[in-house]
Each structure stands twice: as C-alpha cells, then as structure tokens.
GROMACS .gro file of C-alpha atoms in nm:
model
  475
    1UNK     CA    1  -0.507  -2.740   0.189
    2UNK     CA    2  -0.152  -2.814   0.294
    3UNK     CA    3   0.028  -2.523   0.454
    4UNK     CA    4   0.402  -2.515   0.396
    5UNK     CA    5   0.684  -2.265   0.383
    6UNK     CA    6   0.746  -2.249   0.009
    7UNK     CA    7   1.086  -2.128  -0.122
    8UNK     CA    8   1.057  -1.853  -0.381
    9UNK     CA    9   1.251  -1.596  -0.574
   10UNK     CA   10   1.114  -1.254  -0.653
   11UNK     CA   11   1.172  -1.053  -0.966
   12UNK     CA   12   1.084  -0.738  -0.777
   13UNK     CA   13   1.130  -0.698  -0.402
   14UNK     CA   14   0.920  -0.511  -0.139
   15UNK     CA   15   0.884  -0.198  -0.345
   16UNK     CA   16   1.153  -0.073  -0.577
   17UNK     CA   17   1.486  -0.209  -0.458
   18UNK     CA   18   1.616  -0.269  -0.807
   19UNK     CA   19   1.495   0.066  -0.935
   20UNK     CA   20   1.646   0.245  -0.636
   21UNK     CA   21   1.987   0.079  -0.649
   22UNK     CA   22   2.155   0.389  -0.792
   23UNK     CA   23   1.996   0.614  -0.532
   24UNK     CA   24   2.097   0.381  -0.250
   25UNK     CA   25   2.452   0.386  -0.377
   26UNK     CA   26   2.443   0.763  -0.375
   27UNK     CA   27   2.313   0.766  -0.019
   28UNK     CA   28   2.585   0.529   0.099
   29UNK     CA   29   2.863   0.714  -0.078
   30UNK     CA   30   2.756   1.038   0.085
   31UNK     CA   31   2.925   0.927   0.409
   32UNK     CA   32   2.800   0.783   0.737
   33UNK     CA   33   2.460   0.892   0.858
   34UNK     CA   34   2.425   1.127   1.149
   35UNK     CA   35   2.341   0.853   1.392
   36UNK     CA   36   2.103   0.912   1.679
   37UNK     CA   37   2.274   0.843   2.013
   38UNK     CA   38   2.210   0.487   2.132
   39UNK     CA   39   2.059   0.602   2.459
   40UNK     CA   40   1.781   0.783   2.265
   41UNK     CA   41   1.679   0.476   2.062
   42UNK     CA   42   1.459   0.188   2.178
   43UNK     CA   43   1.651  -0.129   2.253
   44UNK     CA   44   1.643  -0.423   2.015
   45UNK     CA   45   1.276  -0.531   1.972
   46UNK     CA   46   1.172  -0.296   2.258
   47UNK     CA   47   0.819  -0.161   2.214
   48UNK     CA   48   0.769   0.211   2.271
   49UNK     CA   49   0.468   0.432   2.205
   50UNK     CA   50   0.311   0.764   2.290
   51UNK     CA   51   0.098   0.787   2.605
   52UNK     CA   52  -0.224   0.797   2.400
   53UNK     CA   53  -0.160   0.461   2.229
   54UNK     CA   54  -0.242   0.121   2.381
   55UNK     CA   55  -0.093  -0.198   2.237
   56UNK     CA   56  -0.373  -0.454   2.264
   57UNK     CA   57  -0.239  -0.759   2.085
   58UNK     CA   58   0.029  -0.915   1.869
   59UNK     CA   59  -0.036  -1.229   1.665
   60UNK     CA   60   0.293  -1.375   1.535
   61UNK     CA   61   0.331  -1.547   1.201
   62UNK     CA   62   0.223  -1.908   1.189
   63UNK     CA   63   0.216  -2.140   0.888
   64UNK     CA   64   0.299  -1.865   0.638
   65UNK     CA   65   0.660  -1.773   0.700
   66UNK     CA   66   0.699  -1.518   0.419
   67UNK     CA   67   0.693  -1.139   0.438
   68UNK     CA   68   0.365  -0.996   0.568
   69UNK     CA   69   0.214  -0.736   0.335
   70UNK     CA   70  -0.118  -0.554   0.296
   71UNK     CA   71  -0.450  -0.570   0.484
   72UNK     CA   72  -0.821  -0.564   0.398
   73UNK     CA   73  -1.132  -0.583   0.617
   74UNK     CA   74  -1.490  -0.708   0.601
   75UNK     CA   75  -1.733  -0.733   0.891
   76UNK     CA   76  -1.557  -0.905   1.179
   77UNK     CA   77  -1.269  -1.026   0.962
   78UNK     CA   78  -0.923  -0.898   0.870
   79UNK     CA   79  -0.743  -1.036   0.565
   80UNK     CA   80  -0.364  -1.023   0.575
   81UNK     CA   81  -0.144  -1.070   0.271
   82UNK     CA   82   0.183  -1.261   0.293
   83UNK     CA   83   0.437  -1.348   0.023
   84UNK     CA   84   0.341  -1.713   0.081
   85UNK     CA   85  -0.038  -1.657   0.060
   86UNK     CA   86  -0.290  -1.495   0.293
   87UNK     CA   87  -0.435  -1.531   0.641
   88UNK     CA   88  -0.787  -1.457   0.765
   89UNK     CA   89  -0.843  -1.335   1.122
   90UNK     CA   90  -1.161  -1.308   1.326
   91UNK     CA   91  -1.123  -0.967   1.492
   92UNK     CA   92  -1.457  -0.959   1.674
   93UNK     CA   93  -1.243  -0.937   1.988
   94UNK     CA   94  -0.958  -0.700   1.889
   95UNK     CA   95  -0.767  -0.791   2.203
   96UNK     CA   96  -0.747  -1.153   2.091
   97UNK     CA   97  -0.770  -1.195   1.709
   98UNK     CA   98  -0.828  -1.556   1.610
   99UNK     CA   99  -0.697  -1.726   1.296
  100UNK     CA  100  -0.979  -1.858   1.077
  101UNK     CA  101  -0.779  -1.973   0.774
  102UNK     CA  102  -0.429  -1.970   0.627
  103UNK     CA  103  -0.398  -2.023   0.252
  104UNK     CA  104  -0.070  -2.121   0.092
  105UNK     CA  105  -0.043  -1.953  -0.249
  106UNK     CA  106   0.310  -1.816  -0.305
  107UNK     CA  107   0.370  -1.515  -0.528
  108UNK     CA  108   0.502  -1.180  -0.412
  109UNK     CA  109   0.369  -0.954  -0.299
  110UNK     CA  110   0.018  -1.088  -0.255
  111UNK     CA  111  -0.143  -0.747  -0.225
  112UNK     CA  112  -0.495  -0.822  -0.102
  113UNK     CA  113  -0.850  -0.685  -0.119
  114UNK     CA  114  -1.206  -0.809  -0.075
  115UNK     CA  115  -1.551  -0.730  -0.213
  116UNK     CA  116  -1.860  -0.926  -0.117
  117UNK     CA  117  -1.781  -1.296  -0.151
  118UNK     CA  118  -1.464  -1.234  -0.352
  119UNK     CA  119  -1.101  -1.194  -0.247
  120UNK     CA  120  -0.834  -1.066  -0.485
  121UNK     CA  121  -0.462  -1.137  -0.468
  122UNK     CA  122  -0.177  -0.980  -0.669
  123UNK     CA  123   0.109  -1.194  -0.799
  124UNK     CA  124   0.421  -0.997  -0.890
  125UNK     CA  125   0.680  -1.270  -0.935
  126UNK     CA  126   0.719  -1.498  -1.233
  127UNK     CA  127   0.563  -1.839  -1.167
  128UNK     CA  128   0.552  -2.166  -1.359
  129UNK     CA  129   0.172  -2.138  -1.384
  130UNK     CA  130  -0.127  -1.967  -1.218
  131UNK     CA  131  -0.190  -2.238  -0.958
  132UNK     CA  132  -0.112  -2.214  -0.587
  133UNK     CA  133   0.133  -2.501  -0.640
  134UNK     CA  134   0.342  -2.305  -0.888
  135UNK     CA  135   0.717  -2.263  -0.861
  136UNK     CA  136   0.945  -1.974  -0.942
  137UNK     CA  137   1.039  -1.936  -1.305
  138UNK     CA  138   1.239  -1.669  -1.492
  139UNK     CA  139   1.043  -1.382  -1.645
  140UNK     CA  140   1.240  -1.441  -1.966
  141UNK     CA  141   1.035  -1.757  -2.029
  142UNK     CA  142   0.717  -1.699  -2.228
  143UNK     CA  143   0.527  -1.963  -2.028
  144UNK     CA  144   0.579  -1.772  -1.701
  145UNK     CA  145   0.267  -1.636  -1.531
  146UNK     CA  146   0.200  -1.322  -1.324
  147UNK     CA  147  -0.125  -1.139  -1.255
  148UNK     CA  148  -0.442  -1.150  -1.044
  149UNK     CA  149  -0.596  -1.441  -0.855
  150UNK     CA  150  -0.960  -1.451  -0.741
  151UNK     CA  151  -1.093  -1.651  -0.445
  152UNK     CA  152  -1.446  -1.722  -0.322
  153UNK     CA  153  -1.459  -1.638   0.051
  154UNK     CA  154  -1.828  -1.703   0.115
  155UNK     CA  155  -1.697  -1.961   0.365
  156UNK     CA  156  -1.420  -1.776   0.547
  157UNK     CA  157  -1.276  -2.096   0.689
  158UNK     CA  158  -1.246  -2.254   0.343
  159UNK     CA  159  -1.155  -2.004   0.068
  160UNK     CA  160  -1.180  -2.146  -0.285
  161UNK     CA  161  -0.957  -2.042  -0.575
  162UNK     CA  162  -1.189  -1.962  -0.867
  163UNK     CA  163  -1.006  -1.756  -1.131
  164UNK     CA  164  -0.675  -1.622  -1.255
  165UNK     CA  165  -0.605  -1.339  -1.498
  166UNK     CA  166  -0.259  -1.279  -1.643
  167UNK     CA  167  -0.159  -0.913  -1.674
  168UNK     CA  168   0.133  -0.739  -1.840
  169UNK     CA  169   0.428  -0.716  -1.598
  170UNK     CA  170   0.226  -0.894  -1.332
  171UNK     CA  171   0.041  -0.720  -1.050
  172UNK     CA  172   0.248  -0.537  -0.791
  173UNK     CA  173  -0.061  -0.381  -0.637
  174UNK     CA  174  -0.424  -0.353  -0.738
  175UNK     CA  175  -0.723  -0.131  -0.664
  176UNK     CA  176  -1.092  -0.220  -0.671
  177UNK     CA  177  -1.364  -0.009  -0.832
  178UNK     CA  178  -1.668  -0.207  -0.716
  179UNK     CA  179  -2.008  -0.181  -0.883
  180UNK     CA  180  -2.331  -0.371  -0.824
  181UNK     CA  181  -2.282  -0.636  -1.093
  182UNK     CA  182  -1.909  -0.617  -1.156
  183UNK     CA  183  -1.584  -0.543  -0.980
  184UNK     CA  184  -1.328  -0.353  -1.183
  185UNK     CA  185  -0.964  -0.400  -1.086
  186UNK     CA  186  -0.694  -0.147  -1.169
  187UNK     CA  187  -0.369  -0.340  -1.183
  188UNK     CA  188  -0.049  -0.148  -1.112
  189UNK     CA  189   0.278  -0.295  -1.237
  190UNK     CA  190   0.607  -0.166  -1.369
  191UNK     CA  191   0.971  -0.245  -1.461
  192UNK     CA  192   0.933  -0.371  -1.820
  193UNK     CA  193   1.228  -0.529  -1.993
  194UNK     CA  194   1.283  -0.615  -2.358
  195UNK     CA  195   1.393  -0.962  -2.244
  196UNK     CA  196   1.055  -1.031  -2.075
  197UNK     CA  197   0.800  -1.158  -2.332
  198UNK     CA  198   0.504  -1.059  -2.113
  199UNK     CA  199   0.644  -0.729  -1.986
  200UNK     CA  200   0.758  -0.524  -2.283
  201UNK     CA  201   0.845  -0.152  -2.280
  202UNK     CA  202   0.695   0.097  -2.291
  203UNK     CA  203   0.458   0.012  -2.008
  204UNK     CA  204   0.299   0.348  -1.933
  205UNK     CA  205  -0.048   0.236  -1.832
  206UNK     CA  206  -0.254   0.004  -1.614
  207UNK     CA  207  -0.444  -0.317  -1.685
  208UNK     CA  208  -0.819  -0.301  -1.620
  209UNK     CA  209  -0.987  -0.629  -1.525
  210UNK     CA  210  -1.364  -0.681  -1.516
  211UNK     CA  211  -1.491  -0.947  -1.274
  212UNK     CA  212  -1.863  -1.039  -1.293
  213UNK     CA  213  -1.977  -1.099  -0.936
  214UNK     CA  214  -2.205  -1.389  -1.032
  215UNK     CA  215  -1.948  -1.547  -1.265
  216UNK     CA  216  -1.600  -1.458  -1.137
  217UNK     CA  217  -1.451  -1.736  -1.349
  218UNK     CA  218  -1.517  -1.506  -1.647
  219UNK     CA  219  -1.281  -1.238  -1.514
  220UNK     CA  220  -1.078  -1.085  -1.797
  221UNK     CA  221  -0.869  -0.785  -1.898
  222UNK     CA  222  -1.094  -0.532  -2.073
  223UNK     CA  223  -0.840  -0.259  -2.139
  224UNK     CA  224  -0.498  -0.108  -2.091
  225UNK     CA  225  -0.541   0.270  -2.070
  226UNK     CA  226  -0.215   0.456  -2.135
  227UNK     CA  227  -0.169   0.722  -1.866
  228UNK     CA  228   0.160   0.863  -1.997
  229UNK     CA  229   0.134   0.883  -2.376
  230UNK     CA  230   0.455   0.959  -2.560
  231UNK     CA  231   0.652   0.860  -2.864
  232UNK     CA  232   0.945   0.622  -2.861
  233UNK     CA  233   1.031   0.310  -2.661
  234UNK     CA  234   1.019   0.490  -2.325
  235UNK     CA  235   0.673   0.645  -2.351
  236UNK     CA  236   0.590   0.980  -2.195
  237UNK     CA  237   0.647   0.947  -1.821
  238UNK     CA  238   0.926   1.093  -1.608
  239UNK     CA  239   1.256   0.999  -1.780
  240UNK     CA  240   1.431   0.960  -1.444
  241UNK     CA  241   1.810   0.975  -1.437
  242UNK     CA  242   2.034   1.108  -1.575
  243UNK     CA  243   1.783   1.378  -1.676
  244UNK     CA  244   1.644   1.380  -1.321
  245UNK     CA  245   1.915   1.226  -1.100
  246UNK     CA  246   1.792   1.004  -0.818
  247UNK     CA  247   1.437   0.991  -0.959
  248UNK     CA  248   1.274   0.670  -1.080
  249UNK     CA  249   1.190   0.645  -1.447
  250UNK     CA  250   0.813   0.608  -1.496
  251UNK     CA  251   0.737   0.270  -1.654
  252UNK     CA  252   0.393   0.215  -1.502
  253UNK     CA  253   0.223   0.283  -1.169
  254UNK     CA  254   0.303   0.149  -0.824
  255UNK     CA  255  -0.032   0.214  -0.657
  256UNK     CA  256  -0.366   0.383  -0.720
  257UNK     CA  257  -0.626   0.504  -0.472
  258UNK     CA  258  -0.981   0.560  -0.592
  259UNK     CA  259  -1.255   0.769  -0.432
  260UNK     CA  260  -1.567   0.623  -0.600
  261UNK     CA  261  -1.807   0.869  -0.436
  262UNK     CA  262  -1.627   1.150  -0.619
  263UNK     CA  263  -1.538   0.958  -0.940
  264UNK     CA  264  -1.179   1.046  -0.864
  265UNK     CA  265  -0.848   0.861  -0.840
  266UNK     CA  266  -0.487   0.942  -0.758
  267UNK     CA  267  -0.200   0.744  -0.902
  268UNK     CA  268   0.149   0.710  -0.757
  269UNK     CA  269   0.347   0.621  -1.065
  270UNK     CA  270   0.718   0.593  -0.993
  271UNK     CA  271   0.836   0.935  -1.117
  272UNK     CA  272   0.492   1.096  -1.143
  273UNK     CA  273   0.184   1.171  -0.937
  274UNK     CA  274  -0.143   1.190  -1.125
  275UNK     CA  275  -0.506   1.284  -1.065
  276UNK     CA  276  -0.766   1.123  -1.287
  277UNK     CA  277  -1.140   1.092  -1.343
  278UNK     CA  278  -1.334   0.764  -1.304
  279UNK     CA  279  -1.658   0.866  -1.475
  280UNK     CA  280  -1.595   0.579  -1.714
  281UNK     CA  281  -1.421   0.313  -1.501
  282UNK     CA  282  -1.294   0.126  -1.808
  283UNK     CA  283  -1.138   0.443  -1.949
  284UNK     CA  284  -0.992   0.658  -1.668
  285UNK     CA  285  -0.897   1.009  -1.781
  286UNK     CA  286  -0.589   1.192  -1.649
  287UNK     CA  287  -0.677   1.539  -1.515
  288UNK     CA  288  -0.342   1.656  -1.380
  289UNK     CA  289   0.014   1.530  -1.342
  290UNK     CA  290   0.293   1.648  -1.112
  291UNK     CA  291   0.658   1.566  -1.048
  292UNK     CA  292   0.900   1.641  -0.765
  293UNK     CA  293   1.248   1.599  -0.906
  294UNK     CA  294   1.414   1.750  -0.598
  295UNK     CA  295   1.293   1.542  -0.303
  296UNK     CA  296   1.086   1.251  -0.438
  297UNK     CA  297   1.258   0.936  -0.559
  298UNK     CA  298   0.966   0.693  -0.609
  299UNK     CA  299   0.597   0.790  -0.598
  300UNK     CA  300   0.459   0.496  -0.403
  301UNK     CA  301   0.099   0.549  -0.285
  302UNK     CA  302  -0.176   0.806  -0.236
  303UNK     CA  303  -0.445   0.898   0.019
  304UNK     CA  304  -0.728   1.150  -0.028
  305UNK     CA  305  -0.878   1.348   0.256
  306UNK     CA  306  -1.252   1.311   0.303
  307UNK     CA  307  -1.347   1.630   0.117
  308UNK     CA  308  -1.128   1.530  -0.179
  309UNK     CA  309  -0.955   1.867  -0.175
  310UNK     CA  310  -0.621   1.717  -0.069
  311UNK     CA  311  -0.414   1.413  -0.158
  312UNK     CA  312  -0.109   1.278   0.023
  313UNK     CA  313   0.153   1.103  -0.191
  314UNK     CA  314   0.430   0.895  -0.035
  315UNK     CA  315   0.791   0.870  -0.148
  316UNK     CA  316   0.940   0.523  -0.095
  317UNK     CA  317   1.301   0.638  -0.103
  318UNK     CA  318   1.534   0.338  -0.119
  319UNK     CA  319   1.254   0.098  -0.209
  320UNK     CA  320   1.164   0.021   0.151
  321UNK     CA  321   1.502  -0.137   0.216
  322UNK     CA  322   1.711   0.159   0.328
  323UNK     CA  323   1.765   0.347   0.653
  324UNK     CA  324   1.632   0.689   0.552
  325UNK     CA  325   1.473   0.811   0.879
  326UNK     CA  326   1.797   0.968   0.995
  327UNK     CA  327   1.963   1.306   1.012
  328UNK     CA  328   2.163   1.279   0.691
  329UNK     CA  329   1.853   1.200   0.481
  330UNK     CA  330   1.665   1.492   0.632
  331UNK     CA  331   1.293   1.571   0.671
  332UNK     CA  332   1.194   1.610   0.304
  333UNK     CA  333   1.310   1.284   0.146
  334UNK     CA  334   1.142   0.950   0.205
  335UNK     CA  335   0.846   1.155   0.326
  336UNK     CA  336   0.484   1.233   0.244
  337UNK     CA  337   0.406   1.512   0.002
  338UNK     CA  338   0.081   1.697   0.078
  339UNK     CA  339  -0.101   1.847  -0.222
  340UNK     CA  340  -0.415   2.059  -0.229
  341UNK     CA  341  -0.661   1.989  -0.511
  342UNK     CA  342  -0.779   2.322  -0.652
  343UNK     CA  343  -1.031   2.402  -0.924
  344UNK     CA  344  -1.327   2.205  -1.052
  345UNK     CA  345  -1.403   1.913  -1.278
  346UNK     CA  346  -1.143   1.827  -1.537
  347UNK     CA  347  -0.963   2.154  -1.465
  348UNK     CA  348  -0.855   2.053  -1.114
  349UNK     CA  349  -0.487   2.088  -1.030
  350UNK     CA  350  -0.250   1.943  -0.769
  351UNK     CA  351  -0.073   2.217  -0.573
  352UNK     CA  352   0.213   2.122  -0.341
  353UNK     CA  353   0.192   2.248   0.022
  354UNK     CA  354   0.441   2.063   0.245
  355UNK     CA  355   0.619   1.741   0.345
  356UNK     CA  356   0.555   1.521   0.647
  357UNK     CA  357   0.805   1.278   0.798
  358UNK     CA  358   0.809   1.110   1.137
  359UNK     CA  359   0.998   1.332   1.384
  360UNK     CA  360   1.192   1.045   1.548
  361UNK     CA  361   1.525   0.942   1.401
  362UNK     CA  362   1.570   0.567   1.358
  363UNK     CA  363   1.882   0.351   1.382
  364UNK     CA  364   2.100   0.308   1.075
  365UNK     CA  365   2.017  -0.065   1.089
  366UNK     CA  366   1.642   0.000   1.043
  367UNK     CA  367   1.468   0.024   0.706
  368UNK     CA  368   1.236   0.321   0.743
  369UNK     CA  369   1.041   0.529   0.491
  370UNK     CA  370   0.685   0.647   0.425
  371UNK     CA  371   0.454   0.354   0.344
  372UNK     CA  372   0.085   0.254   0.346
  373UNK     CA  373  -0.169   0.475   0.528
  374UNK     CA  374  -0.540   0.528   0.582
  375UNK     CA  375  -0.763   0.806   0.708
  376UNK     CA  376  -0.898   0.810   1.061
  377UNK     CA  377  -1.254   0.932   0.998
  378UNK     CA  378  -1.301   1.248   1.203
  379UNK     CA  379  -1.545   1.497   1.053
  380UNK     CA  380  -1.389   1.836   0.993
  381UNK     CA  381  -1.029   1.717   1.037
  382UNK     CA  382  -0.773   1.537   0.822
  383UNK     CA  383  -0.601   1.270   1.031
  384UNK     CA  384  -0.414   0.965   0.902
  385UNK     CA  385  -0.244   0.660   1.045
  386UNK     CA  386   0.059   0.541   0.852
  387UNK     CA  387   0.313   0.259   0.842
  388UNK     CA  388   0.684   0.347   0.828
  389UNK     CA  389   0.839  -0.001   0.822
  390UNK     CA  390   1.076  -0.010   1.125
  391UNK     CA  391   0.983   0.352   1.193
  392UNK     CA  392   0.661   0.197   1.324
  393UNK     CA  393   0.314   0.351   1.311
  394UNK     CA  394   0.251   0.725   1.306
  395UNK     CA  395  -0.079   0.909   1.360
  396UNK     CA  396  -0.066   1.258   1.215
  397UNK     CA  397  -0.289   1.557   1.145
  398UNK     CA  398  -0.273   1.737   0.807
  399UNK     CA  399  -0.581   1.955   0.845
  400UNK     CA  400  -0.345   2.245   0.784
  401UNK     CA  401  -0.178   2.130   0.461
  402UNK     CA  402   0.125   2.345   0.524
  403UNK     CA  403   0.183   2.242   0.886
  404UNK     CA  404   0.124   1.868   0.943
  405UNK     CA  405   0.205   1.727   1.287
  406UNK     CA  406   0.229   1.389   1.457
  407UNK     CA  407  -0.018   1.323   1.740
  408UNK     CA  408   0.060   0.958   1.829
  409UNK     CA  409   0.304   0.678   1.751
  410UNK     CA  410   0.397   0.313   1.809
  411UNK     CA  411   0.725   0.142   1.721
  412UNK     CA  412   0.971  -0.130   1.805
  413UNK     CA  413   1.344  -0.102   1.846
  414UNK     CA  414   1.563  -0.237   1.563
  415UNK     CA  415   1.549  -0.601   1.461
  416UNK     CA  416   1.929  -0.592   1.455
  417UNK     CA  417   2.185  -0.358   1.606
  418UNK     CA  418   2.466  -0.491   1.386
  419UNK     CA  419   2.338  -0.476   1.028
  420UNK     CA  420   2.059  -0.329   0.818
  421UNK     CA  421   1.771  -0.576   0.846
  422UNK     CA  422   1.433  -0.546   0.675
  423UNK     CA  423   1.109  -0.551   0.872
  424UNK     CA  424   0.853  -0.330   1.040
  425UNK     CA  425   0.498  -0.218   0.965
  426UNK     CA  426   0.397  -0.266   0.600
  427UNK     CA  427   0.041  -0.136   0.641
  428UNK     CA  428  -0.124   0.046   0.932
  429UNK     CA  429  -0.498   0.105   0.886
  430UNK     CA  430  -0.786   0.231   1.100
  431UNK     CA  431  -1.093   0.007   1.100
  432UNK     CA  432  -1.397   0.036   1.326
  433UNK     CA  433  -1.226   0.184   1.629
  434UNK     CA  434  -0.884   0.018   1.613
  435UNK     CA  435  -0.556   0.038   1.424
  436UNK     CA  436  -0.431  -0.283   1.265
  437UNK     CA  437  -0.067  -0.305   1.160
  438UNK     CA  438   0.075  -0.592   0.955
  439UNK     CA  439   0.440  -0.615   1.057
  440UNK     CA  440   0.654  -0.785   0.796
  441UNK     CA  441   0.834  -0.995   1.057
  442UNK     CA  442   0.651  -0.968   1.389
  443UNK     CA  443   0.295  -1.034   1.272
  444UNK     CA  444  -0.036  -0.855   1.328
  445UNK     CA  445  -0.047  -0.575   1.587
  446UNK     CA  446  -0.369  -0.422   1.721
  447UNK     CA  447  -0.357  -0.070   1.865
  448UNK     CA  448  -0.613   0.152   2.039
  449UNK     CA  449  -0.580   0.531   2.032
  450UNK     CA  450  -0.713   0.728   2.328
  451UNK     CA  451  -0.719   1.090   2.216
  452UNK     CA  452  -0.993   1.352   2.203
  453UNK     CA  453  -0.884   1.438   1.848
  454UNK     CA  454  -0.946   1.086   1.717
  455UNK     CA  455  -1.216   0.961   1.957
  456UNK     CA  456  -1.506   1.076   1.732
  457UNK     CA  457  -1.393   0.822   1.470
  458UNK     CA  458  -1.513   0.541   1.697
  459UNK     CA  459  -1.870   0.625   1.597
  460UNK     CA  460  -1.797   0.541   1.231
  461UNK     CA  461  -1.859   0.178   1.137
  462UNK     CA  462  -1.784   0.017   0.802
  463UNK     CA  463  -1.896  -0.318   0.663
  464UNK     CA  464  -1.592  -0.341   0.436
  465UNK     CA  465  -1.263  -0.159   0.390
  466UNK     CA  466  -1.007  -0.178   0.114
  467UNK     CA  467  -0.797   0.127   0.187
  468UNK     CA  468  -0.708   0.190  -0.178
  469UNK     CA  469  -1.083   0.201  -0.247
  470UNK     CA  470  -1.145   0.492  -0.018
  471UNK     CA  471  -1.495   0.511   0.131
  472UNK     CA  472  -1.711   0.813   0.193
  473UNK     CA  473  -1.704   0.773   0.570
  474UNK     CA  474  -1.991   1.013   0.639
  475UNK     CA  475  -2.238   0.920   0.366
   0.00000   0.00000   0.00000
C-alpha cells in the first residue's frame, strides 16, 4: 500500500488539551515557573541517563510522519502506533530493530494492541469513512466515522484491513480482554457534545466490542455499560469545575487496565478512578470509586502490581502539552497516585498511600507529565518503567506504597530552548529483557537496564504483551 504523509485534523489532541485549557490558563497566570538553572539541564537533544541504563538503539520515523503513540508486542515483533497508521518492527536483535511493515491509516491516536493474528487500532478523530483513505471531517456531520479498526497480521509484512466498528465518541484508547474464541474490546472515549450526532451526553460508560477470532469481520458492539450512573444530562461522574476547580468533568474513561487472571480492572476516567470486576466481561461491575480533587486534574491510566493489592493511577495534568515537571507545579501534581487495594471480593477498596513524580526538574519548554507505564516483572518487588514525555523514561520502585523511589532514568534535553514544544516518550514498556520507548518525535528507543534490582526480570519471557491487558508474569 502507498505510504504518504497524510494531512489531518484532530478533534481531540494527545490526551486532554481541550479539557485542560482552563487548568493550563490557571498555571500560566500563576506566574513564571521556578526554572531550573540552565547548567543543570541537558542541552538541546542531548541524551543523558543514569549509570545503570544503556541506550542500545534509536530508529527514527520513516514513512509515517505523524505523532508516535502506543506500543504492543508479540514474539519477535513490536507494533508501534502513529497518528498516520502503524509500524511493525522485528526486534529479534534489540540493538538493531528492523522495519517489517509501515501501514498508512490516518486517525488519531491509533492506540494499538494485538492478539493472535489480529491487530486493533483506535480512531479518535472524525473521518469521512472507516477506510484507510478517509479524510478529516467535522464531528458535527452525522456521516462522520470514529471507532475501532481490525487488521489481520498473520503475515507481518502484509497486514490486511478486515473490519471496522463505529463506537460512540470514537476510540481514544482501548483494552483487550482476550478469550479462546473471542476478543472483547473495552473502548474508552470521552468529550461528548450535543452538537455531535454520534457523541451525545451523557457519556458515562464504555463501549464493549466482541470480535470472533475466526470471523473478525463480524466484530460488533455488544454493550455500553454505564460506569457512572446518575440522573440528568451530565450523568453521575465527577462534576469537575466549578464544583471541583481544576478537575476534569467525567464524561467517559480515558484508559482501562485489566488483570484477567484476577478478573479485575482499573479505570482512569477523567475525574474518577475506579476498580471493577470482570467476572462477566460483557457486564463489568464497579467495585469502588475514588476522586482526588486536590492534586489530580485528569485520571489518565492505571497499572496494577503483580499481587493485585496495589494500583497506580496517573494524572495527565495539562493534557500532555504543558511543562509541569518544574518547581512551581510541585511534586504532587502531574504525578502518579499509588493506592493500596484492601478487602476482598466486591468489598475491596482503594486506599491512597502516596504520590510519585520524577525527581528531575525539566525545562519550561518541555511538555512533561506522568504517562504510560508497565511493570518490570521482579518477584517480590513492585517496579515500573514509565514514560514522562520530554521528562524521558523513569524506572521506579513502589514496593513500599508510601515511599516510592526512582532507580534509573533516560531522557533527552529539550526539543526547543525557545518555546514550549511537544514531544518525548509516549510509552515506555518492559518486554523480554529490554525497555522500548516510542518517542513522539524521535522514534523508537531501545534501552537495557543493568541493575541487581531488575536483573531477575530477564528470566521472564512473554509471547505477547499488551500493557493494558496486564499478564500474570509468574503463572
């Protein structure tokens, strides 16, 4: 297929830029940030890292010029989302990843996952139709399309587009709940508007898609469970401002992480964090719900520890487009929130313990905030690797929920020293001995950690990894 740089417009940007506009204005009006002295910051594009991190490779963008997004893995392959489509790498030699295929299929943000011979791609911008040749079209037009795309990847060098399913408000992210015969997809989307025919308020739930493995062309929405029931046009989620100033109003979920081995899921839903049961995958049941109306602006994503007695939620303060890793923002905003899970069964509760934020201040020209993370599988310890946009990649230990600490890092200096410019690591995930980071601008980075605390993870090998479908690493 022809590979071109396709112009596009996006109804919603990287994360929540439109939702966070008021908060950004508040941050800017608060006065200039406490800037870190220039001699303590890396130079423009300069690579720096802790002594226990080795930078093995960088593969720049090629035919797909859009923003790089999420990652998925299967066998010797890595699958990298991009706002213009997706790219498949052969990572059998992590020091020299090789491009196997690049597929042009524009539609932000092209969140990506794989299961068996199927690849799934989220489209969260209004398109003229569901094809990979579609063009941008206003969400106010009834004929506009947003949702999930399904590809056959049995031949990695020649992916085939096999199905499309339209979902309410599109698909910002998605999460797989794979079973033997079917793959269920939880579709997270938000930002309804009365002027959008296919994205009407309230929108306080998730779309559930069922994909038969042997007949993916029959993929279809099988339900829309409401996670925040409430009366009135706004539903029952966090009302946001002015009731809770600086907090996003809950109009859906941004991301969901499932732990199939425990029939458990955690949802990061704008103004709310939720814990729910997956005993019936078509009808998830909310167990507990928490809010942080002091330090959290936008509940973005979630990561369980291996024992499923903790969950880390991230706050994407400023929607991923603001410089929040500085002194004026402080250590508790734009950070991770660590919660213990206490109790049993449907009586389990989320109990807040502490925040974690990278300890290195970034330049005021660098977008930086907590973003996508995965566990590093070390038995008996809770260690994660996490992307922080231009804050780089952080490896941190939260075995003690109340006292998390960084143990390794990798980052580049600012893309620009003159103006705030978006870029940096979108996703940083551990897979079969290495860390893979999809940098929005710079491309795919491969890192190796040399540390006695993480070395045991090298013995763990997976055949497939979609980070939002969290595996039982030691089963």
